[in-house]
PDB file of C-alpha atoms in Angstrom:
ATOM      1  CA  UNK A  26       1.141 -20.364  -4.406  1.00 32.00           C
ATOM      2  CA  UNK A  27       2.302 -17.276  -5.993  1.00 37.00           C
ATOM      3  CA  UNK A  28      -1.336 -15.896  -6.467  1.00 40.00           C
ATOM      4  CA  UNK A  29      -2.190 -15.964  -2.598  1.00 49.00           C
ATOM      5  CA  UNK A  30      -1.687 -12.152  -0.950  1.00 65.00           C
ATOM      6  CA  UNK A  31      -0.956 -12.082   2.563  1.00 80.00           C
ATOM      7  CA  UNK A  32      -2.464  -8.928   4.441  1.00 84.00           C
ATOM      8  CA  UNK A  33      -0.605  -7.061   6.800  1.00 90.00           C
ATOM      9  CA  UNK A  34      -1.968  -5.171   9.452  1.00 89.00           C
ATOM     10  CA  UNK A  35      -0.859  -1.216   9.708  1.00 92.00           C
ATOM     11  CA  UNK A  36       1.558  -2.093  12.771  1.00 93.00           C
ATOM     12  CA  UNK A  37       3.283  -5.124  10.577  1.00 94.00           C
ATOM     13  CA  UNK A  38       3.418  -2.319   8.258  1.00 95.00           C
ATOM     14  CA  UNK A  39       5.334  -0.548  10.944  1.00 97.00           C
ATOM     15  CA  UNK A  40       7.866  -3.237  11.438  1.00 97.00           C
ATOM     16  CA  UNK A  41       8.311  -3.501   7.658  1.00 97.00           C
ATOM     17  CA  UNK A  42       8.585   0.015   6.286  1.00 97.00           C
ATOM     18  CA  UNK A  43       8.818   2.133   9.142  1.00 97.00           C
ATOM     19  CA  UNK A  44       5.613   4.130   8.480  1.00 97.00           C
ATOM     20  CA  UNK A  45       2.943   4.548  11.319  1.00 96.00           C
ATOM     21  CA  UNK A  46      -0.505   3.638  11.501  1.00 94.00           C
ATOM     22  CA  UNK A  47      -1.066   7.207  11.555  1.00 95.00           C
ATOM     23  CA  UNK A  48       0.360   8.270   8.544  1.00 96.00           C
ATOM     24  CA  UNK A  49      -1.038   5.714   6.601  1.00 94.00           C
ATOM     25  CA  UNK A  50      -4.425   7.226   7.793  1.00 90.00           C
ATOM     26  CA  UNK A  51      -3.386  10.872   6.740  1.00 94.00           C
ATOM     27  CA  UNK A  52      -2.046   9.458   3.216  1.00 93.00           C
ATOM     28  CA  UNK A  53      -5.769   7.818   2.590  1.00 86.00           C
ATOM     29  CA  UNK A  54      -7.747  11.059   4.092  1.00 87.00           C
ATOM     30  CA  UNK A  55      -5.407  12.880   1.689  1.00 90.00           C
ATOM     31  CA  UNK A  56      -6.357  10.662  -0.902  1.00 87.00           C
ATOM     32  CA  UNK A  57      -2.524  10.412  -2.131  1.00 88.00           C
ATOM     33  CA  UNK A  58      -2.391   6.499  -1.162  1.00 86.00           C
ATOM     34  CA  UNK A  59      -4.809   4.341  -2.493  1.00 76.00           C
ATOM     35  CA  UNK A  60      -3.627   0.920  -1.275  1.00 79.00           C
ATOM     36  CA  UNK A  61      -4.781  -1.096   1.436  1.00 81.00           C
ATOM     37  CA  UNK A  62      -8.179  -2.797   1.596  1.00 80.00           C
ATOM     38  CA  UNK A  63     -10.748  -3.766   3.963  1.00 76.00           C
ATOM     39  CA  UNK A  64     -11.222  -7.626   4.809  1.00 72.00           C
ATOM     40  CA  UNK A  65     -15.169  -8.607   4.213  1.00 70.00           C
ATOM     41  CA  UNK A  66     -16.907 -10.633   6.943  1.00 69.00           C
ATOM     42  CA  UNK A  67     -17.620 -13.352   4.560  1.00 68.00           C
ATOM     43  CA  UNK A  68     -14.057 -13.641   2.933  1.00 69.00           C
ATOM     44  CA  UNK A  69     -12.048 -11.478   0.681  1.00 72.00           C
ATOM     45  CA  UNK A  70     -11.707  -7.681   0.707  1.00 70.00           C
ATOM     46  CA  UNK A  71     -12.467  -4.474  -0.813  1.00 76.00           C
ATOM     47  CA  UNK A  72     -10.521  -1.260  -1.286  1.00 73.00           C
ATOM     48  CA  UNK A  73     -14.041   0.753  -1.211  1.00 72.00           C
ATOM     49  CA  UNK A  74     -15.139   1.690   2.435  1.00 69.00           C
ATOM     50  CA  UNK A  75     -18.293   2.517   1.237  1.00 71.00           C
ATOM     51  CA  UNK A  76     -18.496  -1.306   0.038  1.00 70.00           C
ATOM     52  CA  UNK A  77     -22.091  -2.510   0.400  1.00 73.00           C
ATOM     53  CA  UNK A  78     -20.696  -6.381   1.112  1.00 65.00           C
ATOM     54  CA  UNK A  79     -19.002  -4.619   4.384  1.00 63.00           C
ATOM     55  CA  UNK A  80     -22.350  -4.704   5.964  1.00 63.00           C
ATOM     56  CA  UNK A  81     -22.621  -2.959   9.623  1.00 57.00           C
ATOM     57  CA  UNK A  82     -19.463  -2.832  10.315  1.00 55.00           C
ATOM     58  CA  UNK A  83     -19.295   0.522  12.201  1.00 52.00           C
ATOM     59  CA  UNK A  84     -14.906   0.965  12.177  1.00 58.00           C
ATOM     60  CA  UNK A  85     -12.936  -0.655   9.121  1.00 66.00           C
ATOM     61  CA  UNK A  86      -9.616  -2.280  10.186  1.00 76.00           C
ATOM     62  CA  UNK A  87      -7.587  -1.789   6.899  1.00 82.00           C
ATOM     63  CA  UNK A  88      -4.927  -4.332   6.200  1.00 86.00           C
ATOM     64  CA  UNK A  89      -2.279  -3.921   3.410  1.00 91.00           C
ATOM     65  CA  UNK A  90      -0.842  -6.268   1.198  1.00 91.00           C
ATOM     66  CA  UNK A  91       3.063  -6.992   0.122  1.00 94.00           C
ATOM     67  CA  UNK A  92       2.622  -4.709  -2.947  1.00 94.00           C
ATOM     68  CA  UNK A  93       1.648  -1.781  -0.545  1.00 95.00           C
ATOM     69  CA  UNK A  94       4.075  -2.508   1.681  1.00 97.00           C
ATOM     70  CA  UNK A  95       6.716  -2.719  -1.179  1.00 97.00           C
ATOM     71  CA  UNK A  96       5.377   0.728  -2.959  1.00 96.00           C
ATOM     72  CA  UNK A  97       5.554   2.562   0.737  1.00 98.00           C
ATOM     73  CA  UNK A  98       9.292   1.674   1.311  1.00 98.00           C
ATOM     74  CA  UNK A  99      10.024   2.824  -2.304  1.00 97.00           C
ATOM     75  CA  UNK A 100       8.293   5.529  -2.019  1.00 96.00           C
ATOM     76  CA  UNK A 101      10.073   6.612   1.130  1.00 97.00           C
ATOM     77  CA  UNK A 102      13.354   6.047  -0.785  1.00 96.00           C
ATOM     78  CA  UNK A 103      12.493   8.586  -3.479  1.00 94.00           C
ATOM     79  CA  UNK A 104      10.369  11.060  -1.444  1.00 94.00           C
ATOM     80  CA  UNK A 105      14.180  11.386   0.582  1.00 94.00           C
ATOM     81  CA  UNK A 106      15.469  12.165  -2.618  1.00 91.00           C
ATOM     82  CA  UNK A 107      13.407  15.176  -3.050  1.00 90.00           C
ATOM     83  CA  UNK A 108       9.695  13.811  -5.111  1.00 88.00           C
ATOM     84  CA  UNK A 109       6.839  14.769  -4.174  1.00 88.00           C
ATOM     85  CA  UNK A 110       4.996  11.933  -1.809  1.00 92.00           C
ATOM     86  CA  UNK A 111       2.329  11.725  -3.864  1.00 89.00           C
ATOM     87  CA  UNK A 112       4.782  11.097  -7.309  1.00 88.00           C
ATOM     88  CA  UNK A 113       6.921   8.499  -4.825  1.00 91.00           C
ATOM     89  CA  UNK A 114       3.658   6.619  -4.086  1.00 92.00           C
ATOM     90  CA  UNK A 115       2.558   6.593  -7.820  1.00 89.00           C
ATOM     91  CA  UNK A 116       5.925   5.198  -9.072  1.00 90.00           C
ATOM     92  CA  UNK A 117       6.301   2.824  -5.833  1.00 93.00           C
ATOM     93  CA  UNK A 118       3.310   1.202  -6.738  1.00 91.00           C
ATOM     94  CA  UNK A 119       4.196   1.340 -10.465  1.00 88.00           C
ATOM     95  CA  UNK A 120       7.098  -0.886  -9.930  1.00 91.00           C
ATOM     96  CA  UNK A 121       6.326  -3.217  -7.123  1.00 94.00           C
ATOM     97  CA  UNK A 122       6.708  -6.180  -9.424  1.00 94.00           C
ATOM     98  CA  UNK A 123      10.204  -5.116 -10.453  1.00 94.00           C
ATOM     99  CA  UNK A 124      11.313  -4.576  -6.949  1.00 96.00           C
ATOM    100  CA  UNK A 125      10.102  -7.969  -5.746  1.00 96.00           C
ATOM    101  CA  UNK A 126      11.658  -9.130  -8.736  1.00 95.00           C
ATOM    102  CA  UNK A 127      15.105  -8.042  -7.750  1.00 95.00           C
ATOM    103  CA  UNK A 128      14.722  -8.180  -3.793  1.00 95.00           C
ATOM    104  CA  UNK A 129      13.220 -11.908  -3.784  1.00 93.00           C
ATOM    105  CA  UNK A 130      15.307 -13.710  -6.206  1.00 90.00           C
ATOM    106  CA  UNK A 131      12.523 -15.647  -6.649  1.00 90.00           C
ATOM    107  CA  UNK A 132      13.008 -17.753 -10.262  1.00 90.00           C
ATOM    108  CA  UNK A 133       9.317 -16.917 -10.717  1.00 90.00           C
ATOM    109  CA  UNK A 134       9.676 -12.943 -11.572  1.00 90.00           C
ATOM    110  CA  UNK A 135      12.860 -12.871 -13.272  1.00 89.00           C
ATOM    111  CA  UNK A 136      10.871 -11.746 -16.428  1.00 91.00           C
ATOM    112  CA  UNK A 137      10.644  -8.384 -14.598  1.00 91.00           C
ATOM    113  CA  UNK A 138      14.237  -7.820 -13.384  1.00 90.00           C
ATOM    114  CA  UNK A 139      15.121  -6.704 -16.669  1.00 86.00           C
ATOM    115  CA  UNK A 140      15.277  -4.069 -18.009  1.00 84.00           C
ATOM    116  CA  UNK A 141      16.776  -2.561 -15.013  1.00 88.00           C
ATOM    117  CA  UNK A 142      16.041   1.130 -15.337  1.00 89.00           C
ATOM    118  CA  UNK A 143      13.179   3.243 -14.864  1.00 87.00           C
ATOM    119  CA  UNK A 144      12.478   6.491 -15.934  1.00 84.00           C
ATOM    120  CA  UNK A 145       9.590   9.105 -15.036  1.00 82.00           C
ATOM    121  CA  UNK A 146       8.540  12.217 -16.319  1.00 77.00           C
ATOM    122  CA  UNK A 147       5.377  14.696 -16.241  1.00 73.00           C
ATOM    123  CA  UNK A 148       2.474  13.136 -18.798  1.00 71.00           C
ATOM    124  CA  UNK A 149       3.013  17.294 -20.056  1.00 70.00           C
ATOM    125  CA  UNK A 150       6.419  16.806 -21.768  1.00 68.00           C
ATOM    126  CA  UNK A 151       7.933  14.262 -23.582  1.00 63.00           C
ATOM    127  CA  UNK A 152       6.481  11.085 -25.260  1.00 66.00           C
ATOM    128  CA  UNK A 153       3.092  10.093 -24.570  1.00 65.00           C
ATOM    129  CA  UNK A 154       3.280   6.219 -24.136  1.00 65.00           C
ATOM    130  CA  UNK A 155      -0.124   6.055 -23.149  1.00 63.00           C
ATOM    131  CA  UNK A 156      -3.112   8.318 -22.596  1.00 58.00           C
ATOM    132  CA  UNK A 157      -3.099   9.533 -18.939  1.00 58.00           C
ATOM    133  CA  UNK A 158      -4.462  12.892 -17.064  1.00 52.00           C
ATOM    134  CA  UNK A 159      -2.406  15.701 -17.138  1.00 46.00           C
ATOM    135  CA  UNK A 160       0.088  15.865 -14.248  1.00 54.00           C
ATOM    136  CA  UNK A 161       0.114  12.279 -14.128  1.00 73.00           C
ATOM    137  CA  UNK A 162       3.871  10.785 -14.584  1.00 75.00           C
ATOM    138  CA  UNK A 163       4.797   8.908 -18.039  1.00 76.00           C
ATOM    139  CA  UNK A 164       7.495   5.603 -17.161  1.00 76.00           C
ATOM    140  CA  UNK A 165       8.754   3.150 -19.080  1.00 79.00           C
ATOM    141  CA  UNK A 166      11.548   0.954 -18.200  1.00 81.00           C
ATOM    142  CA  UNK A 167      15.209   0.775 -20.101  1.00 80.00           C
ATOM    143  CA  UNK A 168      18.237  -1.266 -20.278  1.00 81.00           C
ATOM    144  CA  UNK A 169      19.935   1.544 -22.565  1.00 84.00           C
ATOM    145  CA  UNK A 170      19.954   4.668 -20.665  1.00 83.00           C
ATOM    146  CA  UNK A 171      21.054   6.324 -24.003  1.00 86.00           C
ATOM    147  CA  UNK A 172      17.787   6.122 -24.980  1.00 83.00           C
ATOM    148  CA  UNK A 173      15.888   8.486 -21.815  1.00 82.00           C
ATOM    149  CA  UNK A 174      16.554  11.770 -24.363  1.00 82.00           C
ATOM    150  CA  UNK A 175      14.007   9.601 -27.211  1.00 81.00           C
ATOM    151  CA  UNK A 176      11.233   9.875 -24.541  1.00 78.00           C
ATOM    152  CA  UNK A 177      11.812  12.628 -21.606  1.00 74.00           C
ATOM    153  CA  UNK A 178      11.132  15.884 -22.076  1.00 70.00           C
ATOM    154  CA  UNK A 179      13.298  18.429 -20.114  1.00 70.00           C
ATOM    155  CA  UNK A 180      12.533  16.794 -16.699  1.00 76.00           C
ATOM    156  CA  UNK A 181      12.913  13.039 -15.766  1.00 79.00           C
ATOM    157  CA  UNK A 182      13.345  10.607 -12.707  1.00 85.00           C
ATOM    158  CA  UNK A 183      16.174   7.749 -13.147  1.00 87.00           C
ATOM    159  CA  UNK A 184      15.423   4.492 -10.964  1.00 91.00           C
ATOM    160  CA  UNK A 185      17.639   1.776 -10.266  1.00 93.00           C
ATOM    161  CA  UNK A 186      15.279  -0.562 -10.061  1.00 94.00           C
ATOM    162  CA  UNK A 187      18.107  -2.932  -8.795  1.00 95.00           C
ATOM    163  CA  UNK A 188      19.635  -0.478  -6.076  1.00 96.00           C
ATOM    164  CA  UNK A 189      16.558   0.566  -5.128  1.00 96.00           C
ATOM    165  CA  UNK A 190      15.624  -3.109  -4.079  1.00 97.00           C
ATOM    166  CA  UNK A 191      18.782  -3.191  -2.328  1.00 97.00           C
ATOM    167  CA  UNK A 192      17.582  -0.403  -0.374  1.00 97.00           C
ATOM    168  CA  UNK A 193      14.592  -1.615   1.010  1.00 98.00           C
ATOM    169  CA  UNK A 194      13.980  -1.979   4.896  1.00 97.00           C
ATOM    170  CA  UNK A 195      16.129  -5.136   6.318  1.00 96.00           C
ATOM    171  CA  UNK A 196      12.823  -6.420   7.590  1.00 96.00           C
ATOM    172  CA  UNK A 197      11.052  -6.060   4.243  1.00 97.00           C
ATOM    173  CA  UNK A 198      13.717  -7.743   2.043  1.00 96.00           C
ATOM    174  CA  UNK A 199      14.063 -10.411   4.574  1.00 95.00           C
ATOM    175  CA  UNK A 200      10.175 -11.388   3.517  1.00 95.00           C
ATOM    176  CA  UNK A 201      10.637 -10.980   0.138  1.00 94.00           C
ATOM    177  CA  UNK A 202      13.809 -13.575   0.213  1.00 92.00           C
ATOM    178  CA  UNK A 203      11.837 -15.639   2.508  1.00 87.00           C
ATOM    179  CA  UNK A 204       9.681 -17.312  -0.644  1.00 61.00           C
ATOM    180  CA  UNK A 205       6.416 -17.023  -2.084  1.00 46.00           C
ATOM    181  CA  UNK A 206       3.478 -15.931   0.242  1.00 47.00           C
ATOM    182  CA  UNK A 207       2.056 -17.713   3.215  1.00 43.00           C
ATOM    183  CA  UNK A 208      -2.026 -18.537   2.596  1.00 33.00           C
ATOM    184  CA  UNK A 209      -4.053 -15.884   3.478  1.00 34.00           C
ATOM    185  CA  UNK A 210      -5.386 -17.739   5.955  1.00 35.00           C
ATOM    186  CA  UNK A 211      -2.156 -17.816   7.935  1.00 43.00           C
ATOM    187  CA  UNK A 212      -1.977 -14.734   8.533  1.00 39.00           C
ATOM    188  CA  UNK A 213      -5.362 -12.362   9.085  1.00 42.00           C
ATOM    189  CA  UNK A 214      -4.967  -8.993  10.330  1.00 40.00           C
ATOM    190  CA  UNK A 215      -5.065  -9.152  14.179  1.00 39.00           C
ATOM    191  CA  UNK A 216      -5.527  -5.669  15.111  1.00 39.00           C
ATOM    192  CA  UNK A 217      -8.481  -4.423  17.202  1.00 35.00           C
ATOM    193  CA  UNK A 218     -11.938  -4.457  15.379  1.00 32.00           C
ATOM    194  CA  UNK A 219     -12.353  -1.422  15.971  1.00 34.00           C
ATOM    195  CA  UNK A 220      -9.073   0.079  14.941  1.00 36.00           C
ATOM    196  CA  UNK A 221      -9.417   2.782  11.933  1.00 36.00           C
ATOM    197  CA  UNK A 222      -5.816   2.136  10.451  1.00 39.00           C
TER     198      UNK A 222
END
């Protein structure tokens, strides 16, 4: 039950995050959100909208899943804070598990509620804790914030992964408490056809 994603079209992603269609367009043109996918005509979906298996489809509908809708809100949260949107979405979407972890309660991801810290820093100072592009962000998660000098460099984000939860839309925590996932096939993205969100 906990492997089946529910898709959410871009107006449930409205009512859950507060961000418009539109702007979920601009963030994909921009290429500074890469969630979402594409629902197949024979089942599934792709993140690709040059997918081959979409066919002649002539207009994608995109549809979103809880993790996207999860990193948006986050991302929201910090980019209010002063980060960059396209650092907010990266780290949002780094730490979806954790947040549903928190906001859900759900016995199932308590292995990611702790530790409860994050922290984020450019890939250009600090400790590398694995090999990424520079101006990509480092993280790594800590229950001993007297440890953030051991791997920061001069410049580093602190997230409460807890608060931050706690934070969420009302709309969006009240799915995460509401259990594990409906099947797929409950729910199927009922905008237009033709729509481009």
């Amino acid at each position: 039950m906990h492997t089946v994603a529910t898709l959410f079209t871009p107006k449930e992603v409205e009512e859950f995050t507060g961000t418009a269609p539109e702007t979920l367009r601009d963030w994909r043109r921009r290429k500074i959100f890469l969630g979402g996918v594409i629902p197949l005509p024979g089942g599934g979906w792709t993140g690709n909208p040059e997918d081959p298996a979409l066919g002649v489809i002539a207009r994608q509908t995109w549809a979103y899943r809880e993790g996207d809708l999860i990193a948006i809100a986050v991302a929201k949260q910090l980019a209010a804070t002063g980060v960059d949107l396209a650092s907010a979405l990266k780290i949002g979407g780094a730490i979806v598990i954790n947040i549903k972890a928190w906001a859900s309660g759900d016995p199932f991801y308590s292995q990611y509620r702790n530790p409860r810290f994050l922290i984020a820093w450019p890939a250009t100072e600090g400790v590398i804790i694995q090999p990424v592009p520079i101006g990509e962000l480092q993280f790594i998660r800590l229950e001993d914030l007297n440890r953030i000098p051991e791997f920061m460099g001069a410049n580093a984000l602190l997230v409460d992964l807890k608060k931050t939860s706690e934070k969420l839309p009302a709309a969006l925590r009240e799915l995460l408490k509401s259990g594990t996932e409906k099947e797929s096939s409950d729910r199927v993205p009922r905008g237009p056809r033709g729509s481009r969100s």
